[in-house]
Coordinates of C-alpha atoms in Angstrom, one line a residue:
Chain A
M63 CA 210.7 100.4 88.1
N64 CA 214.1 100.5 86.4
A65 CA 212.5 98.8 83.3
L66 CA 209.7 101.4 83.2
L67 CA 212.2 104.3 83.5
A68 CA 214.3 102.7 80.7
M69 CA 211.3 102.3 78.5
F70 CA 210.2 105.9 79.1
R71 CA 213.6 107.3 78.3
Y72 CA 213.9 105.0 75.2
E73 CA 210.5 105.9 73.9
L74 CA 211.0 109.6 74.6
R75 CA 214.3 109.5 72.7
K76 CA 212.7 107.6 69.8
S77 CA 209.7 110.0 69.7
V78 CA 211.9 113.1 69.3
T79 CA 211.8 113.3 65.5
A80 CA 211.5 116.3 63.2
G81 CA 207.9 115.3 62.4
R82 CA 206.9 114.9 66.0
V83 CA 208.5 118.2 67.0
A84 CA 206.7 120.0 64.1
W85 CA 203.4 118.6 65.3
W86 CA 204.2 119.7 68.9
F87 CA 204.7 123.3 67.6
V88 CA 201.5 123.2 65.5
L89 CA 199.5 122.0 68.4
A90 CA 201.1 124.4 70.9
M91 CA 200.7 127.4 68.5
F92 CA 197.1 126.6 67.5
P93 CA 195.5 128.0 70.7
V94 CA 197.9 131.0 70.5
L95 CA 196.8 131.7 67.0
I96 CA 193.1 131.4 67.9
T97 CA 193.7 133.8 70.9
V98 CA 195.5 136.4 68.7
L99 CA 192.7 136.1 66.0
S100 CA 190.0 136.6 68.6
R101 CA 191.8 139.7 69.9
W102 CA 192.1 141.0 66.4
V103 CA 188.4 140.4 65.7
Q104 CA 187.5 142.2 69.0
S105 CA 189.7 145.1 68.0
K106 CA 187.7 145.4 64.8
E107 CA 184.2 144.5 66.1
G108 CA 184.5 146.1 69.5
E109 CA 185.8 144.7 72.8
I110 CA 183.8 142.3 74.9
Q111 CA 182.3 143.7 78.1
L112 CA 184.7 143.5 81.1
D113 CA 182.5 141.1 83.1
E114 CA 182.2 138.7 80.2
R115 CA 185.8 138.5 79.3
N116 CA 186.8 135.9 81.9
S117 CA 184.1 133.6 80.7
F118 CA 184.9 134.2 77.0
W119 CA 188.6 133.5 77.4
S120 CA 188.1 130.6 79.8
I121 CA 185.8 128.8 77.4
L122 CA 187.9 129.6 74.4
L123 CA 191.1 128.4 75.9
Y124 CA 189.4 125.3 77.4
V125 CA 188.2 124.3 73.9
A126 CA 191.5 125.1 72.3
I127 CA 193.9 123.6 74.9
P128 CA 192.6 120.6 76.9
C129 CA 190.0 119.6 74.2
V130 CA 192.0 120.1 71.0
C131 CA 195.7 120.5 71.8
C132 CA 195.9 117.7 74.5
A133 CA 193.5 115.3 72.8
M134 CA 195.2 115.7 69.4
S135 CA 198.7 115.3 70.8
A136 CA 197.6 112.2 72.8
L137 CA 195.9 110.8 69.7
L138 CA 199.0 111.2 67.6
T139 CA 201.4 109.6 70.2
A140 CA 199.3 107.0 72.1
G141 CA 196.9 105.9 69.3
P142 CA 199.5 104.0 67.2
A143 CA 201.4 102.6 70.3
V144 CA 200.8 99.0 69.5
A145 CA 200.5 99.3 65.7
T146 CA 203.9 101.0 65.4
E147 CA 205.7 98.1 67.2
L148 CA 203.9 95.5 65.2
E149 CA 204.6 97.3 61.9
Q150 CA 208.3 97.8 62.8
R151 CA 208.3 94.1 63.9
S152 CA 210.0 95.2 67.1
W153 CA 207.1 93.8 69.2
V154 CA 208.7 90.4 69.8
Y155 CA 211.9 91.8 71.3
L156 CA 209.7 93.5 74.0
A157 CA 207.2 90.6 74.3
T158 CA 210.1 88.2 75.2
R159 CA 211.2 90.4 78.1
P160 CA 209.7 90.0 81.6
H161 CA 206.5 92.1 81.6
G162 CA 207.8 93.7 78.5
I163 CA 204.5 94.6 77.0
A164 CA 203.2 96.2 80.2
W165 CA 206.3 98.3 80.4
L166 CA 206.0 99.2 76.7
L167 CA 202.4 100.4 77.1
L168 CA 203.2 102.3 80.3
G169 CA 206.2 103.9 78.7
K170 CA 204.3 105.0 75.6
F171 CA 201.5 106.3 77.9
L172 CA 204.0 108.4 79.9
V173 CA 205.6 109.8 76.7
A174 CA 202.2 110.6 75.2
T175 CA 201.2 112.4 78.4
L176 CA 204.4 114.3 78.4
W177 CA 204.1 115.5 74.8
A178 CA 200.5 116.5 75.3
F179 CA 201.0 118.3 78.6
T180 CA 204.1 120.2 77.5
A181 CA 202.3 121.4 74.3
A182 CA 199.3 122.4 76.4
A183 CA 201.5 124.2 79.0
A184 CA 203.3 126.1 76.3
A185 CA 200.0 127.0 74.6
V186 CA 198.4 128.3 77.7
S187 CA 201.5 130.2 78.9
L188 CA 201.7 132.0 75.5
S189 CA 198.0 132.5 75.0
V190 CA 197.4 134.3 78.4
L191 CA 199.9 136.9 77.2
F192 CA 197.3 138.0 74.6
I193 CA 194.1 137.9 76.6
N194 CA 192.5 141.1 77.8
T195 CA 191.2 140.1 81.2
P196 CA 192.0 141.5 84.6
N197 CA 193.0 138.1 86.1
P198 CA 194.9 136.1 83.5
G199 CA 196.6 134.2 86.3
S200 CA 193.5 132.4 87.4
I201 CA 192.7 131.4 83.8
W202 CA 196.3 130.2 83.3
L203 CA 196.2 128.1 86.4
G204 CA 192.7 126.7 85.7
I205 CA 193.5 125.7 82.1
L206 CA 196.9 124.2 83.2
R207 CA 195.2 122.1 85.8
L208 CA 192.6 120.9 83.2
A209 CA 195.4 120.1 80.8
A210 CA 197.2 118.2 83.5
L211 CA 194.1 116.0 83.8
A212 CA 193.3 115.9 80.1
A213 CA 196.7 114.8 78.9
P214 CA 196.9 111.5 80.9
A215 CA 193.1 110.8 80.5
Y216 CA 193.2 111.1 76.7
S217 CA 196.6 109.3 76.4
A218 CA 195.1 106.3 78.3
T219 CA 191.9 106.4 76.2
Y220 CA 193.8 106.4 72.9
L221 CA 196.3 103.8 74.2
L222 CA 193.3 101.5 74.9
L223 CA 191.8 102.2 71.5
G224 CA 195.2 101.4 69.9
A225 CA 195.3 98.1 71.8
V226 CA 191.8 97.2 70.8
F227 CA 192.2 98.2 67.2
P228 CA 195.9 97.8 66.3
R229 CA 194.9 97.7 62.6
R230 CA 194.0 101.3 61.5
S231 CA 194.2 102.6 65.1
M232 CA 194.3 106.2 64.0
V233 CA 191.0 105.9 62.1
F234 CA 189.3 104.4 65.2
C235 CA 190.8 107.1 67.5
V236 CA 189.5 109.9 65.3
M237 CA 186.1 108.1 65.1
Y238 CA 186.0 107.8 68.9
T239 CA 187.0 111.5 69.3
V240 CA 184.2 112.7 67.0
G241 CA 181.6 110.2 68.0
V242 CA 182.1 109.8 71.7
E243 CA 184.0 112.7 73.1
V244 CA 182.5 115.5 70.9
L245 CA 178.9 114.2 70.1
L246 CA 178.1 111.9 73.0
G247 CA 180.0 114.2 75.4
S248 CA 177.8 117.1 74.5
F249 CA 174.6 115.0 74.6
P250 CA 172.3 116.2 77.4
A251 CA 171.8 112.7 78.9
V252 CA 173.4 110.4 81.6
V253 CA 175.4 108.7 78.8
N254 CA 177.7 111.7 78.5
R255 CA 179.2 110.9 82.0
V256 CA 181.3 108.1 80.5
T257 CA 183.4 110.7 78.6
V258 CA 186.5 112.6 79.6
Q259 CA 184.8 115.7 78.2
Y260 CA 182.0 115.6 80.8
R261 CA 184.5 115.5 83.7
L262 CA 186.7 118.3 82.3
R263 CA 183.7 120.5 81.5
S264 CA 182.4 120.0 85.0
L265 CA 185.7 121.0 86.5
L266 CA 185.9 124.0 84.1
T267 CA 182.8 125.5 85.7
Q268 CA 184.3 125.0 89.2
W269 CA 187.9 126.1 88.6
L270 CA 187.6 128.9 86.1
P271 CA 186.1 132.3 86.6
L272 CA 182.9 131.9 84.6
S273 CA 180.0 134.3 85.0
D274 CA 177.0 133.0 86.9
E275 CA 174.9 133.6 83.7
I276 CA 177.0 131.0 81.8
R277 CA 177.4 128.7 84.8
N278 CA 173.6 128.5 85.3
S279 CA 172.7 128.4 81.7
T280 CA 170.4 125.6 80.5
A281 CA 173.0 124.2 78.1
M282 CA 175.6 124.0 81.0
Q283 CA 173.0 122.5 83.4
Y284 CA 172.5 119.5 81.0
T285 CA 176.1 118.9 80.1
I286 CA 178.0 119.3 83.4
G287 CA 177.8 117.4 86.6
S288 CA 176.8 118.9 89.9
S289 CA 179.2 116.6 91.8
S290 CA 182.2 117.9 93.8
A291 CA 185.6 118.4 92.2
P292 CA 187.2 115.5 94.1
L293 CA 184.6 113.2 92.7
H294 CA 185.3 114.3 89.1
L295 CA 189.1 114.0 89.8
L296 CA 188.4 110.4 91.1
C297 CA 186.5 109.6 88.0
L298 CA 189.2 110.9 85.7
A299 CA 191.9 109.0 87.7
G300 CA 189.6 105.9 87.4
I301 CA 189.3 106.4 83.6
T302 CA 193.1 106.8 83.2
I303 CA 194.2 103.9 85.4
G304 CA 191.3 101.7 84.3
F305 CA 192.0 102.2 80.6
I306 CA 195.7 101.6 81.0
L307 CA 195.1 98.4 82.9
L308 CA 192.5 97.3 80.3
A309 CA 195.0 98.0 77.5
I310 CA 197.7 95.9 79.2
A311 CA 195.2 93.1 79.9
L312 CA 194.0 93.1 76.3
T313 CA 197.5 93.0 74.8
R314 CA 198.4 90.1 77.1
L315 CA 195.4 88.2 75.9
R316 CA 195.9 88.9 72.2
Q317 CA 198.3 86.8 70.3
F318 CA 200.7 88.8 68.1
T319 CA 203.1 86.5 66.4
T320 CA 206.6 87.2 65.0
A321 CA 204.9 87.2 61.5
A322 CA 203.7 90.8 62.2
E323 CA 202.1 91.3 58.8
S324 CA 199.4 88.8 59.7
D325 CA 198.6 90.6 62.9
L326 CA 197.9 93.9 61.2
Chain B
M192 CA 214.6 65.5 85.3
T193 CA 212.6 68.1 83.6
S194 CA 212.8 68.3 79.8
M195 CA 214.0 71.4 78.2
I196 CA 211.0 71.4 75.9
S197 CA 207.9 69.3 76.3
L198 CA 205.1 69.3 73.8
Q199 CA 202.0 67.2 74.4
N200 CA 199.6 66.8 71.4
V201 CA 200.2 70.4 70.4
T202 CA 198.0 71.7 67.6
R203 CA 197.8 75.3 66.5
L204 CA 195.1 76.5 64.1
Y205 CA 194.9 79.8 62.3
G206 CA 191.2 79.8 61.5
T207 CA 190.9 76.6 59.5
V208 CA 194.6 76.5 58.5
L209 CA 196.8 74.1 60.5
G210 CA 200.0 75.8 61.7
V211 CA 201.2 72.9 63.9
N212 CA 199.4 69.5 63.8
D213 CA 199.4 67.3 66.9
I214 CA 203.1 67.4 67.8
S215 CA 204.3 65.6 70.9
L216 CA 207.9 65.5 71.9
E217 CA 210.3 65.7 74.9
L218 CA 213.6 67.4 74.3
P219 CA 216.4 67.2 76.8
C220 CA 218.8 70.1 77.3
G221 CA 221.3 70.5 74.5
A222 CA 221.6 71.8 70.9
W223 CA 218.7 71.0 68.6
G224 CA 218.2 71.9 64.9
L225 CA 214.6 72.4 63.7
L226 CA 214.6 71.6 60.1
G227 CA 211.8 72.1 57.6
P228 CA 211.0 73.7 54.3
N229 CA 209.4 77.2 54.1
G230 CA 205.9 77.0 55.4
A231 CA 206.5 73.8 57.4
G232 CA 205.4 75.3 60.7
K233 CA 208.8 76.2 62.2
S234 CA 207.9 79.7 63.0
T235 CA 204.5 78.7 64.5
L236 CA 206.4 76.2 66.7
L237 CA 208.9 78.8 67.8
N238 CA 206.1 81.2 68.6
L239 CA 204.5 78.6 70.7
L240 CA 207.8 78.1 72.5
I241 CA 208.3 81.8 73.2
G242 CA 204.7 82.2 74.4
Q243 CA 203.6 84.5 71.6
L244 CA 201.0 81.9 70.6
K245 CA 198.7 79.7 72.6
P246 CA 198.2 76.2 71.4
T247 CA 194.7 75.5 70.1
R248 CA 195.0 72.1 71.7
G249 CA 197.7 70.4 73.8
R250 CA 200.3 71.7 76.3
V251 CA 203.6 73.5 75.8
E252 CA 206.3 73.6 78.5
V253 CA 209.7 75.2 78.2
L254 CA 212.2 74.7 81.1
G255 CA 209.3 73.2 83.1
M256 CA 207.0 76.2 82.6
Q257 CA 204.2 77.3 80.4
P258 CA 205.6 80.0 78.2
R259 CA 202.6 82.3 77.7
N260 CA 202.9 85.6 79.6
N261 CA 205.6 84.0 81.8
A262 CA 208.0 86.6 83.1
A263 CA 210.1 84.1 85.0
L264 CA 210.7 82.1 81.8
M265 CA 211.5 85.2 79.8
R266 CA 214.5 85.8 82.2
R267 CA 215.8 82.3 81.3
M268 CA 215.2 82.3 77.6
G269 CA 216.7 84.3 74.7
F270 CA 215.0 84.7 71.3
C271 CA 216.4 85.9 68.0
P272 CA 213.7 86.2 65.3
G273 CA 214.3 85.6 61.6
F274 CA 213.4 89.1 60.6
E275 CA 215.0 92.3 61.6
G276 CA 212.6 94.6 63.5
V277 CA 215.4 96.6 65.0
Y278 CA 215.1 100.3 65.7
A279 CA 217.1 101.9 62.9
S280 CA 217.7 105.3 64.6
V281 CA 219.5 104.1 67.7
S282 CA 222.9 102.5 68.0
G283 CA 223.3 98.8 68.5
L284 CA 224.9 99.4 71.9
D285 CA 222.0 101.5 73.1
W286 CA 219.5 99.0 71.8
V287 CA 221.1 96.0 73.6
T288 CA 221.5 98.2 76.7
F289 CA 217.8 99.1 76.6
L290 CA 216.7 95.5 76.2
L291 CA 219.0 94.5 79.1
Q292 CA 217.4 97.1 81.3
M293 CA 214.0 95.6 80.3
Q294 CA 215.4 92.4 82.0
G295 CA 215.7 94.5 85.2
R296 CA 219.4 95.4 85.1
S297 CA 220.5 98.8 86.3
T298 CA 221.7 101.3 83.6
A299 CA 225.3 100.9 84.5
A300 CA 225.2 97.1 84.7
A301 CA 223.2 96.9 81.5
R302 CA 225.7 99.1 79.7
R303 CA 228.7 97.0 80.8
R304 CA 227.1 93.8 79.8
A305 CA 225.9 95.2 76.5
I306 CA 229.5 96.3 75.6
E307 CA 230.7 92.7 76.5
C308 CA 228.0 91.2 74.3
M309 CA 228.7 93.5 71.4
E310 CA 232.4 92.6 71.6
Q311 CA 231.5 88.9 71.8
V312 CA 229.6 89.1 68.5
G313 CA 232.4 91.1 66.9
M314 CA 230.7 94.5 66.9
Q315 CA 233.1 96.4 69.0
E316 CA 234.0 98.8 66.2
S317 CA 230.5 99.6 65.1
M318 CA 228.4 99.3 68.2
G319 CA 228.1 103.1 68.6
R320 CA 226.8 103.7 65.1
P321 CA 223.1 103.9 64.3
I322 CA 221.7 100.5 63.3
A323 CA 220.5 102.0 60.0
S324 CA 224.1 102.1 58.9
Y325 CA 224.7 98.4 59.6
S326 CA 225.0 95.7 57.0
R327 CA 222.7 92.6 57.1
G328 CA 225.4 90.6 58.9
M329 CA 226.0 93.3 61.5
R330 CA 222.3 93.4 62.2
Q331 CA 222.2 89.7 62.6
R332 CA 225.1 89.8 65.1
T333 CA 223.4 92.7 67.0
K334 CA 220.2 90.6 67.2
L335 CA 222.2 87.7 68.5
A336 CA 223.8 90.0 71.1
Q337 CA 220.4 91.0 72.5
A338 CA 219.4 87.4 72.6
I339 CA 222.4 86.2 74.6
S340 CA 222.9 89.4 76.7
H341 CA 220.9 88.3 79.7
E342 CA 222.8 85.0 79.7
P343 CA 219.7 82.8 79.1
E344 CA 219.7 79.0 79.7
L345 CA 217.9 78.4 76.4
L346 CA 218.5 80.3 73.2
I347 CA 216.0 80.1 70.4
L348 CA 217.1 81.2 66.9
D349 CA 214.9 81.5 63.8
E350 CA 216.9 81.3 60.6
P351 CA 220.0 82.9 62.1
F352 CA 222.0 82.5 58.8
S353 CA 219.3 84.1 56.6
G354 CA 220.8 86.8 54.3
L355 CA 224.4 86.4 55.6
D356 CA 227.3 86.2 53.2
P357 CA 229.8 83.3 53.5
I358 CA 232.0 85.3 55.9
G359 CA 229.0 86.3 58.0
R360 CA 227.8 82.6 58.1
S361 CA 231.2 81.5 59.2
Q362 CA 231.4 84.1 62.0
M363 CA 227.8 83.3 63.1
T364 CA 228.7 79.5 63.1
D365 CA 231.7 80.2 65.3
L366 CA 229.7 82.3 67.7
L367 CA 227.0 79.7 68.1
R368 CA 229.6 76.9 68.4
S369 CA 231.2 78.7 71.3
W370 CA 227.8 79.1 72.9
I371 CA 227.1 75.4 72.6
R372 CA 230.6 74.5 73.9
E373 CA 229.7 76.4 77.1
G374 CA 227.1 73.7 77.7
R375 CA 224.1 76.0 77.0
S376 CA 220.9 74.9 75.3
I377 CA 219.9 76.1 71.9
V378 CA 217.1 75.5 69.3
I379 CA 217.9 76.7 65.8
A380 CA 215.3 76.7 63.1
S381 CA 216.4 76.6 59.5
H382 CA 215.5 75.1 56.1
V383 CA 219.1 74.5 55.2
L384 CA 220.5 71.2 56.6
H385 CA 224.2 71.9 56.3
E386 CA 223.9 75.2 58.3
I387 CA 222.5 73.3 61.2
E388 CA 224.8 70.3 60.7
A389 CA 227.7 72.6 61.4
L390 CA 226.3 73.3 64.9
T391 CA 224.5 70.2 66.2
Q392 CA 224.0 66.5 65.5
S393 CA 220.4 66.5 66.8
F394 CA 217.6 67.3 64.5
L395 CA 213.8 67.6 64.4
L396 CA 212.3 67.4 61.0
I397 CA 209.0 69.2 60.5
S398 CA 206.9 69.6 57.5
G399 CA 203.2 70.4 56.9
G400 CA 202.9 71.3 60.6
R401 CA 203.9 67.7 61.6
L402 CA 206.9 66.4 63.3
L403 CA 208.1 63.9 60.7
A404 CA 211.3 62.6 62.2
S405 CA 213.9 63.3 64.8
G406 CA 217.4 62.0 65.2
T407 CA 221.1 62.5 64.7
S408 CA 222.9 63.8 61.6
E409 CA 223.7 60.2 60.5
E410 CA 220.1 59.2 60.8
V411 CA 219.0 62.2 58.7
H412 CA 221.6 61.3 56.0
E413 CA 220.4 57.7 56.2
L414 CA 216.9 58.9 55.6
L415 CA 218.2 61.0 52.7
Y416 CA 219.7 57.9 51.1
Q417 CA 216.5 55.9 51.5
V418 CA 214.2 58.4 49.8
P419 CA 213.6 58.3 46.0
M420 CA 216.1 60.6 44.5
E421 CA 217.2 61.6 41.0
L422 CA 220.9 61.8 40.3
H423 CA 222.3 63.8 37.4
L424 CA 225.7 62.6 35.9
R425 CA 227.2 64.4 33.0
C426 CA 230.0 62.3 31.7
T427 CA 231.7 60.5 28.8
K428 CA 230.6 56.9 28.0
A429 CA 227.2 57.6 29.4
R430 CA 225.6 54.6 27.7
R431 CA 228.2 52.2 29.3
I432 CA 227.4 53.7 32.7
A433 CA 223.7 53.4 32.1
A434 CA 224.1 49.8 31.2
L435 CA 226.0 49.1 34.4
V436 CA 223.5 50.9 36.5
L437 CA 220.6 48.9 35.0
E438 CA 222.5 45.6 35.3
T439 CA 222.9 46.1 39.1
G440 CA 219.2 46.9 39.5
L441 CA 220.0 49.8 41.7
A442 CA 218.0 52.3 39.5
D443 CA 214.3 52.6 39.0
S444 CA 214.9 54.3 35.6
V445 CA 217.7 55.7 33.6
T446 CA 217.4 58.2 30.8
I447 CA 220.2 59.6 28.6
Q448 CA 220.0 63.2 27.3
P449 CA 222.5 63.4 24.4
S450 CA 224.7 66.5 24.4
P451 CA 225.9 68.1 21.1
V452 CA 229.1 69.3 22.8
I453 CA 232.2 67.2 22.2
H454 CA 234.7 66.9 25.0
S455 CA 237.9 68.5 23.8
E456 CA 240.3 65.9 25.5
H457 CA 238.4 62.7 24.8
G458 CA 236.8 63.6 21.5
S459 CA 233.5 62.2 22.7
S460 CA 230.3 63.8 23.8
C461 CA 229.4 64.3 27.5
D462 CA 225.8 63.2 27.7
L463 CA 223.5 63.7 30.7
L464 CA 222.5 60.6 32.6
R465 CA 219.4 60.9 34.7
I466 CA 219.1 58.1 37.3
S467 CA 216.1 57.6 39.5
T468 CA 216.9 55.5 42.5
R469 CA 215.8 54.5 45.9
S470 CA 219.3 53.2 46.8
A471 CA 221.4 56.3 46.5
E472 CA 224.2 55.2 48.8
P473 CA 225.0 51.8 47.2
L474 CA 224.6 53.4 43.7
A475 CA 227.0 56.2 44.6
S476 CA 229.5 53.6 45.9
A477 CA 229.2 51.6 42.7
L478 CA 229.6 54.7 40.5
M479 CA 232.8 55.5 42.4
N480 CA 234.2 52.1 41.3
W481 CA 232.9 52.2 37.7
I482 CA 234.1 55.7 36.9
P483 CA 237.9 54.9 37.2
A484 CA 237.5 51.4 35.9
E485 CA 235.8 52.5 32.7
Q486 CA 238.0 55.6 32.4
V487 CA 235.0 57.9 32.4
T488 CA 235.4 61.6 32.6
V489 CA 232.8 63.2 34.8
L490 CA 231.9 66.9 34.2
E491 CA 229.0 67.1 36.7
F492 CA 227.5 64.9 39.4
R493 CA 224.6 66.2 41.5
T494 CA 221.1 65.4 42.8
A495 CA 218.4 66.8 40.6
D496 CA 216.5 68.6 43.4
D497 CA 217.1 69.9 46.9
S498 CA 217.8 66.6 48.7
L499 CA 216.3 67.9 51.9
Q500 CA 213.1 69.0 50.2
S501 CA 213.0 65.5 48.6
L502 CA 213.3 64.0 52.1
F503 CA 210.5 66.1 53.4
N504 CA 208.3 65.3 50.5
S505 CA 209.0 61.6 50.9
L506 CA 208.5 61.7 54.7
M507 CA 205.2 63.4 54.1
K508 CA 204.2 60.7 51.6
I509 CA 205.3 58.0 54.1
H510 CA 203.2 59.8 56.7
R511 CA 200.2 59.7 54.5
G512 CA 200.7 56.1 53.6
E513 CA 201.5 56.9 50.0
L514 CA 204.9 55.2 50.0

């Protein structure tokens, strides 16, 4: 456990760079900007009816925060986890430590989760200040809970992709996001259940104050699950833990030599 | 007693390219030099020893254990790669402390030990500075500190002298000598004979992925004397020396390259004598007698090529049955 804590602290310290902090601000401010723009449009075009406001802001913040802010932040941090160490040729120092690669991946996962969740928490906390709904507290809590699930799930997903494709990991992560999470996740078929999106969207309908009209709409019926929240939580935990273990197992199987350029 | 390193018919292929070719050996504990030209398979062999590579065929054991994904072995082995790969933004002390924590030590214990190791490698003045500000030699010493920090039984070093200036080389040699004096085991890979010679008398010679020879320093020099070699002698009275060499039959061929430069003291030219021989040692002894006897002035006396490379080339030819 001391090794994991050391790895987490070390990776966190390494990750605090001007570029990374700038990205954190961009991702945290993106939902706030969208919220402010929406309010501005509403002020020009006319306010949304009171009973639809909860649904509107819930869906908008859901898309902007767990789906974009968390996923993007996790992609930027967890995606290149293996590639960075190989490119810097620092891999061998960790690989020649007891369980060094497992601690490395776990440490990078924790750091990616922390960056993603803090950006999401800042985003939702600032965004709710601008929404015109009678109960912003329930939206804040609901989105925060979804972000707390999205951050580790996406971090684990991108960590696995980074372990499978250390060469051009970012390209594969983007392809996965668009192809699987966005397209397949919205596809009205059983196949969408393998995505993080499906579970988060199902929890959205249970945890956030959506109107019955939206909750019972045909589009939602096909793209959300009717299972209970604990089952969705269990599935997300399974995805997170399973993907981390798979990433560790894969890196243990693969042979990265000290001649790092041949590995990438 | 268990060998320090045991290789049984170890072959490692990279696709269709041979990295290591059917090597079998048993090394007892002690200091060993792994010698070979660039591309000989030294790094592949080291990667097999530290468990980063799996042999395509055969079996590797280090300290009685298979090294691949072996946490218990990683506690007993230290590795210093030939390249840098250090984190530039952190200090040397923080880096060594972190790697010690990865060995399971508590923060305080890791810090104490890291300070000791940085002092041991002569980095006490600079250990708090970011690694980015270190010279090549300081980085090498910091890399050595991380390798010895957890007090391993076996230290594996890949080209530890690479890029070091003469002072850095001398300091590194002293450090490694003190490590060996403590009775610990070490394997040092290098392509420069005299660097390893300063540390150990036991060598493994590898080339083309094959173990060509093993033995002591004397045995390697003996081999060096036995392989065909070209000697270059720039001296006065070159024709007289050439005649003496040919009379003794110690040379395969002798050529004289006349020099237009006249030696200022002797008023004669200093021609270049090229002597091809398979008997370097007796020829050198004979030359040592002829030079004073004939009152020859020598400006230059050297081998034409890297003698170690010649040895490897010759051993490869012997291995293929060409010599």
